[in-house]
Short mmCIF file of C-alpha atoms in Angstrom, two decimals:
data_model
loop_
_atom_site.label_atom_id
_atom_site.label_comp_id
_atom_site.label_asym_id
_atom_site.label_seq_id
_atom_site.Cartn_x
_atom_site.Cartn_y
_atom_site.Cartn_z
CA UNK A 82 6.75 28.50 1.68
CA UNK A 83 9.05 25.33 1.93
CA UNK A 84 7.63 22.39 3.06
CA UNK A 85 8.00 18.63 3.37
CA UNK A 86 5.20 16.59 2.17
CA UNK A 87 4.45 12.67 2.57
CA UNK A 88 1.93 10.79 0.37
CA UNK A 89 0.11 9.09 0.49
CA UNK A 90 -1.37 9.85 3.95
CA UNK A 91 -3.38 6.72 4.43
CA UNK A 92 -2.48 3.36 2.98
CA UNK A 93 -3.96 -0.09 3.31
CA UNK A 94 -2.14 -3.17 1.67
CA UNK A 95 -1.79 -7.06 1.51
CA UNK A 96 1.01 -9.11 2.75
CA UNK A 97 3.74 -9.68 0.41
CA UNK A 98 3.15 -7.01 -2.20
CA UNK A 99 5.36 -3.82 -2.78
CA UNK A 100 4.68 -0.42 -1.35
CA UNK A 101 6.46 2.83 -1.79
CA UNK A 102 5.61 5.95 0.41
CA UNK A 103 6.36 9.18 -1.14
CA UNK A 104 8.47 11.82 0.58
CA UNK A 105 9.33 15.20 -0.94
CA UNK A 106 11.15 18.66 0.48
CA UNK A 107 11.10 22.06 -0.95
CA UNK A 108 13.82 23.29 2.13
CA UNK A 109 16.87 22.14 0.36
CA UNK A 110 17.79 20.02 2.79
CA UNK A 111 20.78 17.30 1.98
CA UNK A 112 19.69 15.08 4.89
CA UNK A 113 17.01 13.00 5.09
CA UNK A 114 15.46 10.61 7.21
CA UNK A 115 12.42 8.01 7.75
CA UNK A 116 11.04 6.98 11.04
CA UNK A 117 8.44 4.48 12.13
CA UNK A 118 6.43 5.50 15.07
CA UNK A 119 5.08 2.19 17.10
CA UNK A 120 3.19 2.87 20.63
CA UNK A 121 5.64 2.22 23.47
CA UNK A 122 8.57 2.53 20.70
CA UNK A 123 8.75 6.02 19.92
CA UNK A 124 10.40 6.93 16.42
CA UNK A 125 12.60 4.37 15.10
CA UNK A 126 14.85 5.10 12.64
CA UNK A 127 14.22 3.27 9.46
CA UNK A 128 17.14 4.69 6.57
CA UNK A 129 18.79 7.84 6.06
CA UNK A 130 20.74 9.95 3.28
CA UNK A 131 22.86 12.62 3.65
CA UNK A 132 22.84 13.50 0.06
CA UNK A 133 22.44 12.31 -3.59
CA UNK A 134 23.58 9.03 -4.13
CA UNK A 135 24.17 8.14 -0.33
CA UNK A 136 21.88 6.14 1.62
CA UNK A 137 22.47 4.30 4.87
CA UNK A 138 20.81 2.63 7.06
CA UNK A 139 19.30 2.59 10.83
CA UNK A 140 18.18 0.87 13.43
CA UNK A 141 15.61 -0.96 12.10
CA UNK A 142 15.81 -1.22 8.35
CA UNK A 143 15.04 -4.85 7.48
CA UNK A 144 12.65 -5.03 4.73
CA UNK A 145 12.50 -1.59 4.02
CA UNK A 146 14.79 0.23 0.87
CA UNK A 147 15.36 4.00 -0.08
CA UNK A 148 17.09 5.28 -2.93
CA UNK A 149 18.13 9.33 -3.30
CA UNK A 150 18.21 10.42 -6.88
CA UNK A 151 17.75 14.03 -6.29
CA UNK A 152 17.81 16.40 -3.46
CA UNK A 153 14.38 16.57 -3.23
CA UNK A 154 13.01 13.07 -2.36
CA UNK A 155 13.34 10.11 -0.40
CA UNK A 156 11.05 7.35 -1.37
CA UNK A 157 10.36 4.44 0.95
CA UNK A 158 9.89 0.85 -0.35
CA UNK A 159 8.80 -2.05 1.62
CA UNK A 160 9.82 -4.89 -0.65
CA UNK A 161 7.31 -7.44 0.51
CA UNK A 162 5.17 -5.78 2.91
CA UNK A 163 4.10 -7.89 6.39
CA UNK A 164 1.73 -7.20 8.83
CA UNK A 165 4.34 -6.06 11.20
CA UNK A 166 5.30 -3.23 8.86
CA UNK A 167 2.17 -1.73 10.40
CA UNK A 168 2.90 1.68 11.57
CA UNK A 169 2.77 4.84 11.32
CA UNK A 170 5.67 6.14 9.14
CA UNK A 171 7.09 10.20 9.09
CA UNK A 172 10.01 11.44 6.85
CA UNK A 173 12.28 14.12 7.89
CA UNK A 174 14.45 16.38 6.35
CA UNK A 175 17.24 18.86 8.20
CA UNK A 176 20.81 20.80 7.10
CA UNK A 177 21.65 21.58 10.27
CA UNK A 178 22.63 19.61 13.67
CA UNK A 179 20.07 21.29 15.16
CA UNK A 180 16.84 19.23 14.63
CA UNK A 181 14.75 18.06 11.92
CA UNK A 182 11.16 19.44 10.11
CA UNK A 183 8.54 16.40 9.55
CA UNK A 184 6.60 15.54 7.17
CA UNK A 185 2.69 14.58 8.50
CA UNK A 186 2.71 11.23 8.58
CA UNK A 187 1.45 7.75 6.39
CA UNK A 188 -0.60 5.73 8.38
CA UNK A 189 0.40 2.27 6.59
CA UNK A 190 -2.24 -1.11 7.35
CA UNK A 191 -1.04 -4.42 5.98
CA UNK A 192 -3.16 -6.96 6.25
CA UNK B 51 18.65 -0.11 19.22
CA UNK B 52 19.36 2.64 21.18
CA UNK B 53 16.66 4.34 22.65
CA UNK B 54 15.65 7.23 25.10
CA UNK B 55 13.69 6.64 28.71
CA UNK B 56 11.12 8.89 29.30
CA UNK B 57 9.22 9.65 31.94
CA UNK B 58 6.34 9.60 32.63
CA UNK B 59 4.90 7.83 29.85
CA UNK B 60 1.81 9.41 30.31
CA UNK B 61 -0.11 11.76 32.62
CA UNK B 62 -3.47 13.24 33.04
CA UNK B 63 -3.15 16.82 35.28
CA UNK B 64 -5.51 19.43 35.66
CA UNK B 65 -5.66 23.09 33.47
CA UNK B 66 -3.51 25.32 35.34
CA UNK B 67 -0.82 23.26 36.73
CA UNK B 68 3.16 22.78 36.17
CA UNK B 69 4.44 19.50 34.03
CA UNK B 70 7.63 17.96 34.52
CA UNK B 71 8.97 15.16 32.10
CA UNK B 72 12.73 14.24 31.97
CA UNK B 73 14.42 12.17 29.53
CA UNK B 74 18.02 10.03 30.21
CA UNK B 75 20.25 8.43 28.49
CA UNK B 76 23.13 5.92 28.84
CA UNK B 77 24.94 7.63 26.38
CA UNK B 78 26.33 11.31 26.16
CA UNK B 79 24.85 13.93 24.15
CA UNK B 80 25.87 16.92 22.64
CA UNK B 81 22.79 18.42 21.50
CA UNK B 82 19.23 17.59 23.22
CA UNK B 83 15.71 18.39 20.88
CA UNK B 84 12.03 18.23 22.57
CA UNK B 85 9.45 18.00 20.07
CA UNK B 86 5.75 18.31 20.65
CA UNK B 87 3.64 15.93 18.09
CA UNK B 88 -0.29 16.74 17.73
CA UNK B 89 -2.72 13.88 17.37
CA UNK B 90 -2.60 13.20 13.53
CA UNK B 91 0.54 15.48 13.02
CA UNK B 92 4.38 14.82 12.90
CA UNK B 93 6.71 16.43 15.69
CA UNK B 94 7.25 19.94 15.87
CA UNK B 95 10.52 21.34 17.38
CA UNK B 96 10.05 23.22 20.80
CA UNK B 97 13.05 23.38 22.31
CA UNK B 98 17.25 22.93 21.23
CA UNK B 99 19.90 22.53 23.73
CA UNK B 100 23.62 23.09 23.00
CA UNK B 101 25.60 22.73 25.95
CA UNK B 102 25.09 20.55 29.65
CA UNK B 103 23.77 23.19 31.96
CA UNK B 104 21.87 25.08 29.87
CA UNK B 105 18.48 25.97 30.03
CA UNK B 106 16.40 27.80 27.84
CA UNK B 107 12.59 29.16 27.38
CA UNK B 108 9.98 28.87 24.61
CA UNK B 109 7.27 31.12 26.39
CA UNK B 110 5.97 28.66 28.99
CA UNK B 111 7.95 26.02 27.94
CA UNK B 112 11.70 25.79 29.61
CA UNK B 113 14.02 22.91 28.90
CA UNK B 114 17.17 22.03 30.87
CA UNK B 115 20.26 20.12 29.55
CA UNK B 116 21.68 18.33 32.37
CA UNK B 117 24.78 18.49 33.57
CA UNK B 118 26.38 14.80 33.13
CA UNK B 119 25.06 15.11 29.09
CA UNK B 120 22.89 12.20 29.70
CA UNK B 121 19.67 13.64 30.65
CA UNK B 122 17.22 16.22 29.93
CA UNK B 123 14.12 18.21 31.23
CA UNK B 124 11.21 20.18 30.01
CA UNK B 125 9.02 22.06 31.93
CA UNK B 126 5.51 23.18 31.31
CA UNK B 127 4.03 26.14 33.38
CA UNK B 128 0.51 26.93 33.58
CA UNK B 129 -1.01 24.27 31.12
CA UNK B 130 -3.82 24.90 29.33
CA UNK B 131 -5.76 22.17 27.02
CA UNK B 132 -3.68 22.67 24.19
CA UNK B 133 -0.83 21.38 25.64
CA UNK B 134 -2.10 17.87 25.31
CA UNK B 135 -0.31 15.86 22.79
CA UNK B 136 3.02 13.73 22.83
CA UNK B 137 6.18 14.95 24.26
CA UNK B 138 9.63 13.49 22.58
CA UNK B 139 12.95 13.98 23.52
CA UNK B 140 15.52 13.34 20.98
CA UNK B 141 19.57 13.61 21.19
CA UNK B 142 22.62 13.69 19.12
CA UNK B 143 26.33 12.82 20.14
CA UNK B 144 27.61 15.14 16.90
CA UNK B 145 26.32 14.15 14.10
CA UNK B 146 23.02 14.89 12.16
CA UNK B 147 20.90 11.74 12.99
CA UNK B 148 19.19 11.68 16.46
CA UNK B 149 18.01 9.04 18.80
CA UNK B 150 14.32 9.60 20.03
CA UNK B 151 12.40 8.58 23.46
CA UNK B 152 9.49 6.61 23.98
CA UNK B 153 7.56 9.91 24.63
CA UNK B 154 4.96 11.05 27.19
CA UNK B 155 1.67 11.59 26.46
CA UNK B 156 -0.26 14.51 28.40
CA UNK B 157 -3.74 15.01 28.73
CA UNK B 158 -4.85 18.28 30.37
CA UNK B 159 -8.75 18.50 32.15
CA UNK B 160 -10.45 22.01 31.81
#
């Protein structure tokens, strides 16, 4: 069955370093998204991609980077990561305008 | 950013009972998504609405799209505990990237 994966699931980190969470979709899907989910926030979208070689970004994409080499994945890196990059972070993947499959989630702690 | 009000945020009601939750924007829709997300889980779609008026059913579950494109509800009938979880509304004015609410969180007592 086609799925979307996320890895890792849990994460814990130190200020400043580099972190990349893994996102990966057996569906086919061109489009792709990442979302942080923040109580009283709801899911904020982080960067998107519509297809190889095209990445853009959303609402709150400061600090974070993606880069789409294949149809496939949709890696997240947090350059230099800070404490308020605590979250709880879900990709997404869709081909249609009618909604998207998640992945299950990295729970990301910087401290 | 743009975001989606939802209400309530949360609410605590008793096994057997009807939910409402709406969601509005100050923006116009085309297309209006409720997801349910399970404690540990990401989202799951319940619901997709096409067109301002319609409403549609997903066994006890029925959604509305409202009329002015700016708001939307979901209903709950009967709850039982496994409804408990977060509700999100999401929308799109066209294109394939949608805004989400805040989300309610509902706790059902046996």
């Amino acid at each position: 069955d086609a799925e979307i994966t996320q890895s890792p699931r849990h994460k814990i980190t130190e200020t400043g370093r580099q972190v990349t969470l893994a996102c990966h979709q057996t569906w086919n899907h061109n489009n792709m998204f990442w979302y942080r989910q923040d109580l009283g926030h709801g899911l904020r979208l982080i960067h998107y991609s519509y297809g190889v070689q095209d990445t853009n970004k959303g609402e709150v994409s400061d600090g974070y980077s993606v880069s789409r080499s294949n149809t496939e994945d949709l890696p997240l890196t947090l350059e230099s990561a800070a404490s308020s990059q605590t979250s709880v972070y879900f990709c997404a993947s869709s081909d249609t305008l009618y909604g998207y499959t998640f992945g299950s989630g990295t729970r990301l702690t910087v401290v | 950013g743009q975001q989606l009000n939802q209400s309530p945020q949360s609410m605590f009601i008793q096994e057997g009972e009807d939910v409402s939750m709406n969601c509005t924007s100050s923006s116009i829709f085309n297309t209006w998504l409720w997801y349910k997300q399970d404690p540990g889980e990401g989202p799951v779609l319940l619901i997709a609405l096409y067109k301002a008026g319609e409403l549609t059913s997903n066994g006890r579950l029925t959604a509305q799209f409202g009329i002015t494109r700016k708001d939307s509800f979901l209903n709950i009938s009967a709850s039982i505990p496994s409804d408990v979880g977060i509700y999100f509304c999401a929308g799109s004015s066209g294109t394939y990237k949608y805004i989400f609410g805040t989300g309610t969180r509902l706790k059902v007592l046996a």
